[in-house]
Structure formats: C-alpha cells, structure tokens
mmCIF file of C-alpha atoms in Angstrom:
data_model
loop_
_atom_site.group_PDB
_atom_site.id
_atom_site.type_symbol
_atom_site.label_atom_id
_atom_site.label_comp_id
_atom_site.label_asym_id
_atom_site.label_seq_id
_atom_site.Cartn_x
_atom_site.Cartn_y
_atom_site.Cartn_z
ATOM 1 C CA MET X 6 -11.301 -17.389 6.986
ATOM 2 C CA GLU X 7 -9.536 -19.359 9.748
ATOM 3 C CA HIS X 8 -6.139 -18.335 8.384
ATOM 4 C CA THR X 9 -7.284 -14.713 8.063
ATOM 5 C CA ARG X 10 -8.470 -14.560 11.669
ATOM 6 C CA SER X 11 -5.319 -16.331 12.882
ATOM 7 C CA GLU X 12 -3.109 -13.839 11.020
ATOM 8 C CA TYR X 13 -5.204 -10.975 12.351
ATOM 9 C CA LEU X 14 -4.854 -12.132 15.957
ATOM 10 C CA GLN X 15 -1.109 -12.636 15.552
ATOM 11 C CA ARG X 16 -0.617 -9.123 14.190
ATOM 12 C CA LEU X 17 -3.011 -7.694 16.785
ATOM 13 C CA ASN X 18 -0.920 -9.309 19.518
ATOM 14 C CA GLU X 19 2.132 -7.533 18.089
ATOM 15 C CA VAL X 20 0.247 -4.228 18.119
ATOM 16 C CA ASN X 21 -1.008 -4.779 21.668
ATOM 17 C CA LEU X 22 2.484 -5.678 22.867
ATOM 18 C CA TYR X 23 3.887 -2.509 21.333
ATOM 19 C CA PHE X 24 1.138 -0.276 22.697
ATOM 20 C CA SER X 25 1.246 -1.805 26.186
ATOM 21 C CA THR X 26 5.003 -1.177 26.259
ATOM 22 C CA PHE X 27 4.912 2.476 25.222
ATOM 23 C CA LYS X 28 1.887 3.135 27.427
ATOM 24 C CA VAL X 29 4.267 3.533 30.383
ATOM 25 C CA LEU X 30 5.928 6.461 28.599
ATOM 26 C CA ASP X 31 2.853 8.646 29.041
ATOM 27 C CA ASN X 32 3.605 11.380 31.604
ATOM 28 C CA SER X 33 6.562 9.389 32.914
ATOM 29 C CA SER X 34 10.304 9.818 33.110
ATOM 30 C CA CYS X 35 11.708 6.586 31.678
ATOM 31 C CA THR X 36 15.159 5.113 31.276
ATOM 32 C CA LEU X 37 16.214 2.111 29.211
ATOM 33 C CA GLU X 38 18.362 -0.195 31.362
ATOM 34 C CA SER X 39 20.617 -3.017 30.171
ATOM 35 C CA VAL X 40 23.185 -5.423 31.630
ATOM 36 C CA ASP X 41 25.884 -6.984 29.425
ATOM 37 C CA ILE X 42 27.339 -10.480 29.864
ATOM 38 C CA ALA X 43 30.066 -9.055 32.137
ATOM 39 C CA GLY X 44 27.430 -7.652 34.459
ATOM 40 C CA ASN X 45 28.035 -4.040 33.508
ATOM 41 C CA HIS X 46 24.995 -1.796 33.755
ATOM 42 C CA GLN X 47 24.093 0.794 31.139
ATOM 43 C CA SER X 48 21.213 3.226 31.066
ATOM 44 C CA LEU X 49 19.777 5.459 28.367
ATOM 45 C CA PRO X 50 17.219 8.152 29.161
ATOM 46 C CA ILE X 51 14.222 8.052 26.823
ATOM 47 C CA ASN X 52 13.936 11.665 25.731
ATOM 48 C CA SER X 53 10.971 13.461 24.197
ATOM 49 C CA ASP X 54 12.138 12.958 20.601
ATOM 50 C CA LEU X 55 12.415 9.203 21.065
ATOM 51 C CA ILE X 56 8.907 9.127 22.526
ATOM 52 C CA LYS X 57 7.618 11.010 19.440
ATOM 53 C CA ILE X 58 9.319 8.461 17.179
ATOM 54 C CA ILE X 59 7.825 5.570 19.146
ATOM 55 C CA LYS X 60 4.340 7.091 18.898
ATOM 56 C CA ALA X 61 4.637 7.729 15.160
ATOM 57 C CA ASN X 62 5.713 4.139 14.571
ATOM 58 C CA GLY X 63 2.377 3.065 16.036
ATOM 59 C CA PHE X 64 0.681 4.312 12.847
ATOM 60 C CA ILE X 65 2.825 1.975 10.748
ATOM 61 C CA LEU X 66 1.937 -1.006 12.938
ATOM 62 C CA LEU X 67 -1.768 -0.183 12.744
ATOM 63 C CA TYR X 68 -1.686 0.285 8.975
ATOM 64 C CA ASN X 69 0.114 -3.046 8.619
ATOM 65 C CA LEU X 70 -2.716 -4.668 10.601
ATOM 66 C CA ILE X 71 -5.387 -3.034 8.427
ATOM 67 C CA GLU X 72 -3.895 -3.835 5.027
ATOM 68 C CA ALA X 73 -2.959 -7.397 5.956
ATOM 69 C CA THR X 74 -6.475 -8.072 7.256
ATOM 70 C CA VAL X 75 -8.099 -6.785 4.049
ATOM 71 C CA ARG X 76 -5.645 -8.622 1.794
ATOM 72 C CA ASN X 77 -6.068 -11.906 3.673
ATOM 73 C CA SER X 78 -9.868 -11.532 3.654
ATOM 74 C CA ILE X 79 -9.937 -11.153 -0.132
ATOM 75 C CA THR X 80 -7.618 -14.150 -0.472
ATOM 76 C CA ALA X 81 -10.020 -16.180 1.679
ATOM 77 C CA VAL X 82 -12.904 -15.291 -0.658
ATOM 78 C CA ILE X 83 -10.847 -16.271 -3.708
ATOM 79 C CA ASN X 84 -9.848 -19.568 -2.094
ATOM 80 C CA SER X 85 -13.477 -20.327 -1.245
ATOM 81 C CA ILE X 86 -14.508 -19.760 -4.865
ATOM 82 C CA GLU X 87 -11.624 -21.991 -5.963
ATOM 83 C CA VAL X 88 -12.775 -24.828 -3.709
ATOM 84 C CA GLU X 89 -16.380 -24.582 -4.933
ATOM 85 C CA HIS X 90 -15.318 -24.995 -8.608
ATOM 86 C CA VAL X 91 -17.932 -22.474 -9.723
ATOM 87 C CA THR X 92 -18.474 -21.119 -13.240
ATOM 88 C CA TYR X 93 -19.339 -17.699 -14.612
ATOM 89 C CA LYS X 94 -23.041 -18.570 -14.759
ATOM 90 C CA MET X 95 -23.082 -19.364 -11.048
ATOM 91 C CA VAL X 96 -21.606 -16.160 -9.607
ATOM 92 C CA THR X 97 -23.174 -12.786 -8.828
ATOM 93 C CA ASP X 98 -23.037 -9.767 -11.110
ATOM 94 C CA GLU X 99 -20.484 -8.174 -8.759
ATOM 95 C CA MET X 100 -18.112 -11.122 -9.138
ATOM 96 C CA ARG X 101 -18.628 -11.181 -12.904
ATOM 97 C CA LYS X 102 -17.674 -7.505 -13.165
ATOM 98 C CA LEU X 103 -14.611 -8.130 -11.004
ATOM 99 C CA TRP X 104 -13.532 -11.039 -13.197
ATOM 100 C CA ILE X 105 -13.927 -9.052 -16.436
ATOM 101 C CA LYS X 106 -12.043 -6.118 -14.937
ATOM 102 C CA GLN X 107 -9.265 -8.496 -13.903
ATOM 103 C CA GLU X 108 -8.992 -10.091 -17.324
ATOM 104 C CA PHE X 109 -8.731 -6.760 -19.146
ATOM 105 C CA LYS X 110 -6.361 -5.127 -16.699
ATOM 106 C CA SER X 111 -3.311 -3.612 -18.465
ATOM 107 C CA ILE X 112 -4.529 -4.652 -21.938
ATOM 108 C CA LYS X 113 -4.440 -1.784 -24.438
ATOM 109 C CA GLU X 114 -3.690 -3.153 -27.901
ATOM 110 C CA ILE X 115 -6.827 -3.805 -29.954
ATOM 111 C CA ASP X 116 -5.667 -7.199 -31.278
ATOM 112 C CA ILE X 117 -5.022 -8.417 -27.754
ATOM 113 C CA ILE X 118 -8.431 -7.115 -26.665
ATOM 114 C CA ARG X 119 -10.146 -9.063 -29.461
ATOM 115 C CA SER X 120 -8.269 -12.191 -28.509
ATOM 116 C CA LYS X 121 -9.166 -11.733 -24.851
ATOM 117 C CA VAL X 122 -12.877 -11.218 -25.661
ATOM 118 C CA LYS X 123 -12.866 -14.450 -27.681
ATOM 119 C CA SER X 124 -11.174 -16.256 -24.812
ATOM 120 C CA LEU X 125 -13.674 -14.962 -22.256
ATOM 121 C CA LEU X 126 -16.672 -15.884 -24.414
ATOM 122 C CA SER X 127 -15.311 -19.393 -24.794
ATOM 123 C CA ALA X 128 -14.836 -19.653 -21.023
ATOM 124 C CA VAL X 129 -18.435 -18.570 -20.385
ATOM 125 C CA LEU X 130 -19.991 -20.805 -23.039
ATOM 126 C CA ASP X 131 -17.903 -23.817 -22.032
ATOM 127 C CA ASP X 132 -18.699 -23.374 -18.314
ATOM 128 C CA ALA X 133 -15.009 -23.098 -17.576
ATOM 129 C CA HIS X 134 -13.828 -22.837 -14.004
ATOM 130 C CA PHE X 135 -14.333 -19.290 -12.656
ATOM 131 C CA ALA X 136 -11.061 -18.025 -11.188
ATOM 132 C CA LEU X 137 -9.946 -14.763 -9.636
ATOM 133 C CA SER X 138 -6.401 -13.747 -8.799
ATOM 134 C CA SER X 139 -5.159 -11.965 -5.693
ATOM 135 C CA GLU X 140 -4.787 -8.827 -7.859
ATOM 136 C CA CYS X 141 -8.488 -8.675 -8.725
ATOM 137 C CA VAL X 142 -8.874 -6.022 -6.010
ATOM 138 C CA THR X 143 -6.371 -3.189 -5.793
ATOM 139 C CA ILE X 144 -4.701 -2.925 -2.389
ATOM 140 C CA SER X 145 -1.712 -0.622 -2.527
ATOM 141 C CA GLY X 146 -0.958 1.694 0.353
ATOM 142 C CA ASN X 147 -4.276 3.527 0.341
ATOM 143 C CA ILE X 148 -6.541 1.414 2.501
ATOM 144 C CA ASP X 149 -8.945 3.279 4.767
ATOM 145 C CA ALA X 150 -12.542 2.701 5.881
ATOM 146 C CA GLN X 151 -14.073 4.073 2.662
ATOM 147 C CA GLU X 152 -11.779 1.964 0.487
ATOM 148 C CA ILE X 153 -12.720 -1.126 2.516
ATOM 149 C CA ARG X 154 -16.386 -0.279 1.935
ATOM 150 C CA ASN X 155 -15.651 0.066 -1.795
ATOM 151 C CA ILE X 156 -13.962 -3.345 -1.836
ATOM 152 C CA SER X 157 -16.870 -4.892 0.061
ATOM 153 C CA LYS X 158 -19.295 -3.392 -2.454
ATOM 154 C CA GLN X 159 -17.248 -4.746 -5.364
ATOM 155 C CA ILE X 160 -17.690 -8.315 -4.184
ATOM 156 C CA GLY X 161 -21.230 -7.887 -2.833
ATOM 157 C CA CYS X 162 -20.319 -8.185 0.841
ATOM 158 C CA SER X 163 -21.872 -6.171 3.698
ATOM 159 C CA GLU X 164 -20.133 -2.814 4.090
ATOM 160 C CA PRO X 165 -18.711 -1.961 7.548
ATOM 161 C CA ARG X 166 -19.718 1.367 9.074
ATOM 162 C CA ASP X 167 -17.677 4.182 10.609
ATOM 163 C CA GLY X 168 -13.926 3.434 10.885
ATOM 164 C CA SER X 169 -12.964 7.116 10.843
ATOM 165 C CA PRO X 170 -9.513 6.542 12.466
ATOM 166 C CA LEU X 171 -8.405 4.520 9.439
ATOM 167 C CA PHE X 172 -8.249 7.641 7.273
ATOM 168 C CA GLN X 173 -5.804 9.261 9.677
ATOM 169 C CA ILE X 174 -3.766 6.057 9.992
ATOM 170 C CA LYS X 175 -3.464 5.823 6.198
ATOM 171 C CA ASN X 176 -2.392 9.447 5.837
ATOM 172 C CA LYS X 177 0.178 9.346 8.634
ATOM 173 C CA ARG X 178 1.588 6.058 7.391
ATOM 174 C CA ASN X 179 1.945 7.459 3.856
ATOM 175 C CA GLU X 180 3.594 10.655 5.102
ATOM 176 C CA LEU X 181 6.156 8.526 6.911
ATOM 177 C CA ALA X 182 6.601 5.989 4.099
ATOM 178 C CA HIS X 183 7.119 8.684 1.449
ATOM 179 C CA GLY X 184 9.393 10.824 3.601
ATOM 180 C CA GLU X 185 6.996 13.762 3.610
ATOM 181 C CA LYS X 186 7.336 14.147 7.379
ATOM 182 C CA THR X 187 9.737 12.893 10.019
ATOM 183 C CA PHE X 188 8.704 10.553 12.816
ATOM 184 C CA CYS X 189 9.148 13.391 15.311
ATOM 185 C CA GLU X 190 6.869 15.672 13.283
ATOM 186 C CA ILE X 191 4.137 13.039 13.260
ATOM 187 C CA GLY X 192 4.558 11.911 16.862
ATOM 188 C CA LYS X 193 4.472 15.373 18.438
ATOM 189 C CA ASP X 194 0.810 15.923 17.504
ATOM 190 C CA PHE X 195 -0.540 12.865 19.342
ATOM 191 C CA THR X 196 -0.665 11.728 22.931
ATOM 192 C CA ILE X 197 -0.270 8.073 23.760
ATOM 193 C CA GLN X 198 -3.925 8.018 24.821
ATOM 194 C CA ASP X 199 -4.859 9.361 21.358
ATOM 195 C CA LEU X 200 -3.096 6.411 19.761
ATOM 196 C CA ILE X 201 -4.611 3.888 22.155
ATOM 197 C CA ARG X 202 -8.121 5.150 21.332
ATOM 198 C CA CYS X 203 -7.234 4.969 17.642
ATOM 199 C CA LYS X 204 -6.071 1.374 18.061
ATOM 200 C CA GLU X 205 -9.216 0.348 19.943
ATOM 201 C CA GLU X 206 -11.569 1.882 17.335
ATOM 202 C CA THR X 207 -9.562 0.326 14.511
ATOM 203 C CA THR X 208 -9.719 -3.079 16.173
ATOM 204 C CA LEU X 209 -13.513 -2.873 16.505
ATOM 205 C CA PHE X 210 -13.821 -1.882 12.840
ATOM 206 C CA LEU X 211 -11.606 -4.751 11.639
ATOM 207 C CA GLU X 212 -13.539 -7.238 13.770
ATOM 208 C CA THR X 213 -16.657 -6.160 11.844
ATOM 209 C CA VAL X 214 -14.830 -6.545 8.520
ATOM 210 C CA ILE X 215 -13.738 -10.089 9.413
ATOM 211 C CA ALA X 216 -17.211 -11.035 10.685
ATOM 212 C CA ASN X 217 -18.797 -9.727 7.465
ATOM 213 C CA MET X 218 -16.332 -11.676 5.328
ATOM 214 C CA GLU X 219 -16.836 -14.845 7.379
ATOM 215 C CA ASN X 220 -20.587 -14.574 6.852
ATOM 216 C CA TYR X 221 -20.108 -13.820 3.142
ATOM 217 C CA ILE X 222 -18.025 -16.957 2.685
ATOM 218 C CA SER X 223 -20.146 -19.264 4.880
ATOM 219 C CA THR X 224 -23.328 -18.251 3.031
ATOM 220 C CA LYS X 225 -21.556 -18.337 -0.347
ATOM 221 C CA GLY X 226 -22.504 -14.735 -0.993
ATOM 222 C CA TYR X 227 -20.601 -14.797 -4.302
ATOM 223 C CA LEU X 228 -23.151 -17.182 -5.857
ATOM 224 C CA ARG X 229 -26.339 -16.127 -7.628
ATOM 225 C CA ASN X 230 -29.623 -16.850 -5.848
#
C-alpha cells in the first residue's frame, strides 16, 4: 500500500493546491496579472462565470482523487496476493467468488463455458497459483461511498462509513463528463466554502478507506482462517 498512499498524497497535494488558489476568489474582486518577456503588463478580470467554471472543475479533481485511490487500493491487494503465491484453497470465500466472476466475465457461448469450467477445476485440484486481474472489480465512472462499501464487501475488507459527499461528487462529475450540464450551471449552485467542506469530508473518508486496506493487506485478510 506504500505506492497507493504515495499516489494518494500526490493527488491530494494537487487538490489542495487548486483549492487554496481558488479560495481567494470567495467574496473577492480578483484580477489575473501577467508580465511578458518585454516587461509588458496585462491584466484579466476574473468574472463570475470564470469563478463558476473554476468551482465546477473542483468536482473533477475530487472524483479523480477518489477513483484513483480505490483503483490503486485494489491493485495493492492483487499485488499482495501475487507475492504470497496463494492457491484457491487458501483464500476466503469472498476472494473465491471474485475469482470465479472474473474468469466467467464476458463468456456466453456454452462450449467456452464448459472449457472454462474444466480449466478452473484443474486449477483448483492442482493447487495452481491464485491470480486476480485489475478488472476483477468494476471501477468505471460511478464510484461513490456506497460503491466503495460494495467493493470492500466483495473482498472481505472493513466497510468505511458515511462519505455522503462522494455521491454528489460522482453525479456532478458525470454531468460534466457527459455534457449534461455546463461548468457554469454546476458551479453556480455551490460556494467555495461548500466545496472546501466537501473536500475535507472526502479526504477523511478516503483516509479511512486506505487505513482499512492497509490493515486488510497487513493481516492477510484475503486468506482463510
């Protein structure tokens, strides 16, 4: 989980830098100043629409932090299993179900299913190396607190509580990503303080997710008792 925490802190620093910069826009009249190589000064007033756009972009940064943290956490679990060289007999029922689901994903033809069943039985009986891929858990633009709890449950890890801001972050990010609303439409409904509170609550939630995953890996929670 060292890489996961490192990536998390790097992305969190980006978020904090962004939020600390636009924090000065709250109830202020701001102007963007620049000086070119010839020493000429230029200034651009930051109008209300630009402030709305800046605020709305905060949802994209936060969602990026959330999804990357979850994805990297799952990768850390998979890597830990890989290092341990475990077999099917050694892992929990949750991990077994995840493995079977992975192996049958996208298979529809009956002949292929029969072949896959034979292959899986051979792997179990021969104590073959138990391996999961990064696609064993679906992470695709719809991560919120409940989905993170579902993922945690799938692998048998402690489920984080609360995390209510993540639902709003997911929805606003998707509305922007799919072109359902403009950045101005999203940004006008939130104050900068609203977004800062959202960031702080999200950070606390993700810290719990990382701590739970770290404990899960250190105690080898994927192995049977």
